[in-house]
């Protein structure tokens, strides 16, 4: 049983105060005082204070597995920038790790699994996870971060989509085209479906546990949905995401829990994504907000979509790009400003401050 806020302790009510609710309001398409902004990968390597902690801890997973350190890292970007949300510090690959694949990170090469999935037997032997036992360290980080935020801004919980996780589990590492996973899709679709079903059940359990532990918004990262064919995207990615969203706790602590679905390169499928049950669509920079709003803006909010490379340029370019994107969405609620993908490690934190301030300055008018 999890309790939050002093109001709970005194039995006054269940609603915990949220001083800045711009993000939640915008995700629900309710009026907000300004366009909220946060950045995918806002906690991480572009911050010197993160790099220092990682050096001390030795590697990335040691940071994730230590709830106090994970909490500290989630708070780091909020101390520097006026962000409208915090995001849990963890990784999408904690689920395959909990399923026994042996996740580790090789410096400069990204994630690797000691036991990638190679045969039908590998998949049959996988068990659906129980988050409270298998991923207790993540849930503890969620409740610590929520406590530390003390109602200042909402906390975003997250997970990868079943297809995106499956792609890493079959490939065993990062890849540009995930050709092994895609080969399974054509040669042994039933086996891939078995894997996706186990992941879906695990993800429902995991995301609901994050909500109960304190996550107030959920984002699903379908980073590799965009490499699928039109037909395969529906069958092997979106169908499972729909099942997840349908089974998520939709109200908790007397507040709606909005769901953002980010499918990288998913611009072709906006209508289908909007019908998945999500409250907002995360967009990369390959589609204009104006076009996306015209197609699906009546049904869902939109999150995005500045190319992270803009942050390498200079304050003048950053400000003009922020203005262009705000204009592209136009007036009215339902826009959450974000990058079109995660911030990269080479970005100067000063440029990030310019970016965040520009969003607030131009959208507050
Ligand atoms: O600040 C945040 O956004 C929260 C934390 C977060 C991380 N990973 C921390 C991280 C989140 C939301 C993720 C999601 C994630 N992880 C995705 C989906 C989003 C996306 O970028 O498309 C994916 C595909 C992964 C898998 C992953 N994790 C890869 C491929 C890598 C290595 C390459 C890279 O981008 O760094 C990671 C490592 C990782 N995850 C780091 C961080 C801070 C870097 C670790 C380090 O070297 O210190």
Coordinates of C-alpha atoms and ligand atoms in Angstrom, one line a residue:
X1 CA 0.0 0.0 0.0
X2 CA 1.5 3.3 -1.0
X3 CA 0.5 6.7 0.5
X4 CA 1.5 10.1 -0.8
X5 CA 1.3 13.6 0.7
X6 CA 0.5 14.8 4.2
X7 CA -3.2 15.0 3.3
X8 CA -3.3 11.2 3.1
X9 CA -1.8 10.8 6.5
X10 CA -4.5 13.0 8.1
X11 CA -7.2 11.4 6.1
X12 CA -8.3 14.7 4.6
X13 CA -8.3 13.5 1.0
X14 CA -6.4 11.6 -1.6
X15 CA -5.5 14.4 -4.0
X16 CA -1.9 15.4 -3.7
X17 CA -1.1 19.0 -4.5
X18 CA 0.7 19.8 -7.8
X19 CA 2.1 23.3 -8.0
X20 CA 2.8 23.2 -11.7
X21 CA 0.2 21.1 -13.6
X22 CA 0.9 22.6 -17.1
X23 CA 2.1 19.3 -18.4
X24 CA -0.9 17.3 -17.3
X25 CA -3.3 20.0 -18.4
X26 CA -1.8 20.2 -21.8
X27 CA -1.7 16.4 -22.2
X28 CA -5.4 16.4 -21.4
X29 CA -5.9 19.3 -23.9
X30 CA -7.1 21.5 -21.0
X31 CA -6.1 25.2 -21.1
X32 CA -2.6 25.9 -19.5
X33 CA -0.8 29.1 -18.7
X34 CA 2.1 28.3 -21.0
X35 CA 3.4 25.5 -23.2
X36 CA 5.0 23.0 -20.9
X37 CA 8.5 21.7 -21.8
X38 CA 10.7 18.8 -20.9
X39 CA 13.3 16.9 -22.8
X40 CA 13.7 13.2 -23.6
X41 CA 17.0 12.1 -21.9
X42 CA 17.0 15.3 -19.9
X43 CA 18.9 13.4 -17.1
X44 CA 22.1 12.0 -18.4
X45 CA 25.4 12.6 -20.2
X46 CA 25.1 16.2 -21.3
X47 CA 25.3 17.1 -17.6
X48 CA 28.7 17.2 -16.0
X49 CA 27.1 16.5 -12.6
X50 CA 25.7 13.2 -14.1
X51 CA 29.1 12.2 -15.6
X52 CA 30.7 12.7 -12.2
X53 CA 28.2 10.4 -10.5
X54 CA 28.6 7.8 -13.2
X55 CA 32.4 7.8 -12.9
X56 CA 32.0 7.3 -9.2
X57 CA 29.4 4.5 -9.5
X58 CA 31.4 2.8 -12.3
X59 CA 28.6 2.2 -14.8
X60 CA 25.1 3.2 -15.9
X61 CA 23.2 0.1 -14.5
X62 CA 24.8 0.7 -11.0
X63 CA 23.1 4.1 -11.1
X64 CA 19.8 2.7 -12.1
X65 CA 19.9 0.0 -9.4
X66 CA 20.5 2.5 -6.6
X67 CA 17.2 4.3 -5.9
X68 CA 18.9 7.2 -4.1
X69 CA 21.4 7.8 -6.9
X70 CA 18.6 7.4 -9.5
X71 CA 16.6 10.0 -7.6
X72 CA 19.5 12.4 -7.4
X73 CA 20.1 12.1 -11.2
X74 CA 16.4 12.6 -12.0
X75 CA 16.5 15.9 -10.0
X76 CA 19.8 17.2 -11.6
X77 CA 18.2 18.7 -14.7
X78 CA 15.4 20.4 -12.6
X79 CA 18.0 22.3 -10.6
X80 CA 19.5 23.7 -13.7
X81 CA 16.5 24.3 -15.9
X82 CA 12.9 25.4 -15.4
X83 CA 11.4 22.1 -16.7
X84 CA 7.7 21.4 -16.4
X85 CA 8.3 17.7 -15.6
X86 CA 10.7 15.2 -14.1
X87 CA 11.2 11.8 -15.7
X88 CA 12.2 8.6 -13.9
X89 CA 15.9 7.8 -14.2
X90 CA 16.1 4.2 -15.5
X91 CA 16.1 2.5 -18.8
X92 CA 13.6 0.6 -21.1
X93 CA 15.9 -2.4 -21.0
X94 CA 15.4 -3.2 -17.3
X95 CA 12.5 -5.5 -18.3
X96 CA 14.6 -7.8 -20.5
X97 CA 17.2 -7.7 -17.8
X98 CA 14.6 -8.8 -15.2
X99 CA 13.6 -11.6 -17.6
X100 CA 17.1 -13.0 -17.3
X101 CA 18.9 -11.7 -20.4
X102 CA 21.8 -10.2 -18.5
X103 CA 21.9 -6.5 -19.5
X104 CA 25.2 -4.7 -19.5
X105 CA 26.5 -1.5 -21.1
X106 CA 29.8 -1.4 -23.0
X107 CA 31.4 2.1 -23.1
X108 CA 30.8 3.6 -26.5
X109 CA 28.8 0.6 -27.8
X110 CA 25.5 0.9 -25.9
X111 CA 23.5 -1.9 -24.4
X112 CA 24.3 -5.6 -24.7
X113 CA 22.6 -8.8 -23.5
X114 CA 24.7 -11.8 -22.4
X115 CA 21.8 -14.2 -23.4
X116 CA 20.0 -12.8 -26.4
X117 CA 17.0 -14.8 -27.7
X118 CA 18.0 -17.2 -30.4
X119 CA 15.6 -20.1 -30.4
X120 CA 11.9 -20.9 -29.8
X121 CA 13.0 -22.5 -26.6
X122 CA 14.6 -19.3 -25.4
X123 CA 11.2 -17.6 -25.7
X124 CA 9.2 -20.5 -24.2
X125 CA 11.4 -20.4 -21.1
X126 CA 10.8 -16.6 -20.4
X127 CA 8.5 -15.7 -17.6
X128 CA 6.2 -12.7 -17.3
X129 CA 7.8 -10.5 -14.7
X130 CA 6.4 -9.5 -11.3
X131 CA 7.5 -5.9 -10.9
X132 CA 7.3 -5.7 -7.1
X133 CA 9.8 -8.6 -6.9
X134 CA 11.8 -8.2 -10.0
X135 CA 12.0 -4.5 -10.4
X136 CA 11.6 -3.3 -6.9
X137 CA 14.6 -0.9 -7.3
X138 CA 12.8 1.0 -10.1
X139 CA 9.6 1.3 -8.0
X140 CA 11.6 2.5 -5.1
X141 CA 13.2 5.2 -7.3
X142 CA 9.8 6.3 -8.5
X143 CA 8.5 6.8 -5.0
X144 CA 11.7 8.6 -3.9
X145 CA 11.7 11.0 -6.8
X146 CA 8.0 11.7 -6.2
X147 CA 8.7 12.5 -2.6
X148 CA 11.7 14.7 -3.5
X149 CA 9.7 16.6 -6.1
X150 CA 7.2 17.5 -3.3
X151 CA 4.5 18.5 -5.8
X152 CA 6.7 20.9 -7.8
X153 CA 6.2 19.3 -11.2
X154 CA 4.7 15.9 -12.3
X155 CA 6.8 12.7 -12.5
X156 CA 6.8 10.8 -15.8
X157 CA 7.2 7.0 -15.7
X158 CA 8.0 5.1 -18.8
X159 CA 8.6 1.8 -20.6
X160 CA 9.6 0.6 -24.0
X161 CA 7.0 -0.8 -26.4
X162 CA 6.9 -4.6 -26.7
X163 CA 8.2 -4.5 -30.2
X164 CA 11.1 -2.2 -29.3
X165 CA 12.1 -4.4 -26.4
X166 CA 11.7 -7.6 -28.5
X167 CA 14.0 -6.0 -31.1
X168 CA 16.8 -5.5 -28.6
X169 CA 16.2 -9.0 -27.0
X170 CA 16.5 -10.8 -30.3
X171 CA 19.4 -8.7 -31.7
X172 CA 21.2 -8.7 -28.4
X173 CA 22.4 -5.2 -28.8
X174 CA 21.7 -1.9 -30.6
X175 CA 21.4 -2.0 -34.3
X176 CA 20.5 0.3 -37.2
X177 CA 18.0 -2.0 -38.8
X178 CA 17.3 -4.9 -36.3
X179 CA 17.4 -7.3 -39.2
X180 CA 17.4 -10.4 -36.9
X181 CA 14.2 -9.3 -35.2
X182 CA 12.6 -8.4 -38.5
X183 CA 13.6 -11.8 -40.0
X184 CA 11.7 -13.5 -37.2
X185 CA 8.7 -11.4 -37.9
X186 CA 8.5 -12.8 -41.4
X187 CA 9.8 -16.4 -40.8
X188 CA 8.4 -17.2 -37.4
X189 CA 5.6 -14.7 -36.7
X190 CA 3.9 -17.0 -34.1
X191 CA 7.0 -17.2 -32.0
X192 CA 7.5 -13.4 -32.1
X193 CA 3.8 -13.0 -31.1
X194 CA 4.5 -15.3 -28.0
X195 CA 7.3 -13.0 -27.0
X196 CA 5.3 -9.8 -27.6
X197 CA 2.5 -11.2 -25.5
X198 CA 4.8 -12.0 -22.6
X199 CA 6.3 -8.5 -22.8
X200 CA 2.8 -7.0 -23.0
X201 CA 1.7 -8.7 -19.7
X202 CA 5.0 -7.7 -18.1
X203 CA 4.6 -4.1 -19.2
X204 CA 1.1 -3.8 -18.0
X205 CA 2.2 -5.0 -14.5
X206 CA 5.3 -2.7 -14.6
X207 CA 3.6 0.5 -15.7
X208 CA 0.7 0.0 -13.3
X209 CA 3.3 -0.5 -10.5
X210 CA 5.0 2.7 -11.5
X211 CA 1.6 4.6 -11.3
X212 CA 0.9 3.1 -7.9
X213 CA 4.4 4.1 -6.8
X214 CA 4.0 7.7 -7.9
X215 CA 4.3 8.2 -11.7
X216 CA 1.7 10.8 -12.8
X217 CA 2.2 10.5 -16.5
X218 CA 3.3 7.5 -18.6
X219 CA 5.3 7.6 -21.8
X220 CA 5.7 4.5 -24.0
X221 CA 8.8 4.6 -26.2
X222 CA 8.2 2.8 -29.5
X223 CA 11.7 3.8 -30.7
X224 CA 11.9 1.1 -33.4
X225 CA 8.2 1.0 -34.5
X226 CA 9.2 3.2 -37.5
X227 CA 11.4 0.5 -39.1
X228 CA 8.4 -1.7 -39.7
X229 CA 6.2 -2.0 -42.8
X230 CA 2.8 -0.5 -42.6
X231 CA 1.1 -3.9 -42.0
X232 CA 3.7 -5.1 -39.6
X233 CA 3.5 -1.9 -37.5
X234 CA -0.2 -2.5 -36.8
X235 CA 0.2 -6.2 -36.1
X236 CA 3.5 -6.4 -34.2
X237 CA 3.7 -3.1 -32.5
X238 CA 0.5 -1.0 -32.2
X239 CA -1.8 -3.9 -31.4
X240 CA 0.2 -4.7 -28.3
X241 CA 0.5 -1.0 -27.3
X242 CA -3.3 -0.8 -27.5
X243 CA -3.6 -3.8 -25.2
X244 CA -1.2 -2.1 -22.7
X245 CA -3.0 1.2 -22.7
X246 CA -6.4 -0.5 -22.3
X247 CA -5.1 -2.2 -19.2
X248 CA -3.4 0.8 -17.5
X249 CA -4.8 2.4 -14.4
X250 CA -6.4 5.5 -15.9
X251 CA -7.1 7.4 -12.7
X252 CA -5.0 7.4 -9.6
X253 CA -4.9 9.6 -6.5
X254 CA -8.0 11.3 -7.9
X255 CA -6.3 12.4 -11.0
X256 CA -6.2 11.2 -14.6
X257 CA -2.9 9.5 -15.6
X258 CA -2.2 10.7 -19.2
X259 CA -0.4 8.3 -21.6
X260 CA 2.1 9.6 -24.3
X261 CA 3.0 7.3 -27.1
X262 CA 6.2 8.1 -28.9
X263 CA 6.8 6.2 -32.1
X264 CA 10.0 7.4 -33.7
X265 CA 9.3 7.9 -37.5
X266 CA 5.6 7.1 -36.9
X267 CA 4.3 10.1 -38.9
X268 CA 2.7 7.9 -41.4
X269 CA 0.4 6.3 -38.8
X270 CA -0.9 9.3 -36.8
X271 CA -4.6 8.4 -37.2
X272 CA -3.9 4.8 -36.0
X273 CA -1.7 6.0 -33.2
X274 CA -4.3 8.5 -32.1
X275 CA -6.9 5.7 -31.9
X276 CA -4.7 3.6 -29.6
X277 CA -6.2 5.1 -26.5
X278 CA -3.2 7.4 -25.8
X279 CA -3.8 11.0 -24.7
X280 CA -0.8 12.4 -26.6
X281 CA 1.4 11.5 -29.5
X282 CA 5.2 12.1 -29.3
X283 CA 6.5 13.3 -32.6
X284 CA 9.9 13.4 -34.1
X285 CA 11.0 16.3 -36.3
X286 CA 10.1 14.7 -39.7
X287 CA 6.5 15.9 -39.5
X288 CA 5.2 19.4 -38.9
X289 CA 3.0 20.1 -35.9
X290 CA 0.6 21.9 -38.1
X291 CA 0.1 18.9 -40.3
X292 CA -0.1 16.5 -37.3
X293 CA -2.6 18.8 -35.6
X294 CA -4.8 19.0 -38.7
X295 CA -4.9 15.2 -38.9
X296 CA -5.3 14.2 -35.2
X297 CA -5.3 17.4 -33.1
X298 CA -9.0 17.2 -32.2
X299 CA -8.5 13.8 -30.6
X300 CA -5.0 13.9 -28.9
X301 CA -2.4 16.3 -27.6
X302 CA 0.9 16.5 -29.4
X303 CA 4.4 16.4 -27.9
X304 CA 7.5 17.5 -29.7
X305 CA 9.3 18.1 -31.9
X306 CA 12.5 20.1 -32.2
X307 CA 15.5 18.3 -33.8
X308 CA 18.0 17.8 -31.0
X309 CA 20.8 18.9 -33.4
X310 CA 19.4 22.5 -33.2
X311 CA 20.9 22.6 -29.7
X312 CA 24.3 22.4 -31.2
X313 CA 23.9 25.7 -33.1
X314 CA 23.7 29.0 -31.2
X315 CA 21.1 30.9 -29.1
X316 CA 19.8 32.8 -32.1
X317 CA 19.1 29.7 -34.1
X318 CA 17.6 27.9 -31.1
X319 CA 15.2 30.8 -30.3
X320 CA 14.1 31.0 -33.9
X321 CA 13.5 27.3 -34.2
X322 CA 11.5 27.4 -30.9
X323 CA 9.3 30.2 -32.3
X324 CA 8.8 28.4 -35.6
X325 CA 7.7 25.2 -33.8
X326 CA 5.3 27.1 -31.5
X327 CA 3.8 28.9 -34.5
X328 CA 3.5 25.6 -36.4
X329 CA 1.3 24.3 -33.6
X330 CA -0.6 27.6 -33.4
X331 CA -2.8 28.8 -30.6
X332 CA -4.8 26.8 -28.1
X333 CA -4.0 24.0 -25.7
X334 CA -2.7 20.6 -26.4
X335 CA 1.0 21.1 -27.1
X336 CA 3.9 19.9 -25.0
X337 CA 7.2 21.1 -26.2
X338 CA 9.9 18.5 -26.4
X339 CA 12.8 17.4 -28.6
X340 CA 12.0 15.0 -31.5
X341 CA 14.3 12.4 -29.8
X342 CA 16.7 12.3 -26.8
X343 CA 19.2 15.1 -26.2
X344 CA 22.7 13.9 -27.2
X345 CA 25.7 14.0 -24.8
X346 CA 27.5 16.7 -26.8
X347 CA 25.0 19.5 -26.0
X348 CA 26.2 22.6 -24.0
X349 CA 23.9 23.0 -20.9
X350 CA 23.8 26.8 -21.6
X351 CA 22.1 26.1 -24.9
X352 CA 19.5 24.0 -23.1
X353 CA 18.8 26.9 -20.8
X354 CA 18.3 29.2 -23.8
X355 CA 15.9 26.6 -25.3
X356 CA 13.8 26.1 -22.2
X357 CA 13.6 29.9 -21.5
X358 CA 12.6 30.5 -25.1
X359 CA 9.7 28.1 -24.9
X360 CA 8.4 29.8 -21.8
X361 CA 9.0 33.3 -23.0
X362 CA 7.3 32.9 -26.4
X363 CA 4.5 30.6 -25.3
X364 CA 3.5 32.6 -22.2
X365 CA 2.5 35.6 -24.3
Ligands
LIG1 O1 16.2 11.3 -18.8 C1 15.5 10.5 -19.3 O2 15.0 10.5 -20.4 C2 15.2 9.2 -18.4 C3 16.1 8.1 -18.6 C4 16.1 7.3 -19.8 C5 17.3 6.6 -20.2 N1 17.0 5.8 -21.3 C6 18.6 6.7 -19.6 C7 19.8 6.3 -20.3 C8 15.1 6.9 -20.7 C9 13.7 7.4 -20.8 C10 15.7 5.9 -21.6 C11 14.9 5.3 -22.7 C12 15.6 4.4 -23.6 N2 16.7 3.6 -23.4 C13 15.2 4.2 -25.0 C14 14.0 4.9 -25.6 C15 14.2 6.3 -26.0 C16 15.1 6.5 -27.1 O3 16.2 7.2 -26.9 O4 14.8 6.2 -28.2 C17 16.1 3.3 -25.6 C18 16.0 2.9 -27.0 C19 17.0 2.9 -24.6 C20 18.1 1.9 -24.7 C21 19.4 2.5 -24.5 N3 19.8 2.9 -23.2 C22 20.5 2.7 -25.4 C23 20.4 2.4 -26.9 C24 21.5 3.3 -24.7 C25 22.9 3.6 -25.2 C26 23.0 4.7 -26.1 C27 22.6 6.0 -25.6 O5 21.7 6.7 -26.2 O6 23.1 6.4 -24.5 C28 21.1 3.5 -23.3 C29 21.9 4.1 -22.2 C30 21.3 5.1 -21.5 N4 20.0 5.2 -21.1 C31 22.0 6.3 -20.9 C32 21.1 7.0 -20.2 C33 21.4 8.2 -19.4 C34 23.5 6.6 -21.1 C35 24.3 5.8 -20.1 C36 25.7 6.3 -20.0 O7 26.5 6.0 -20.9 O8 25.9 7.0 -19.0

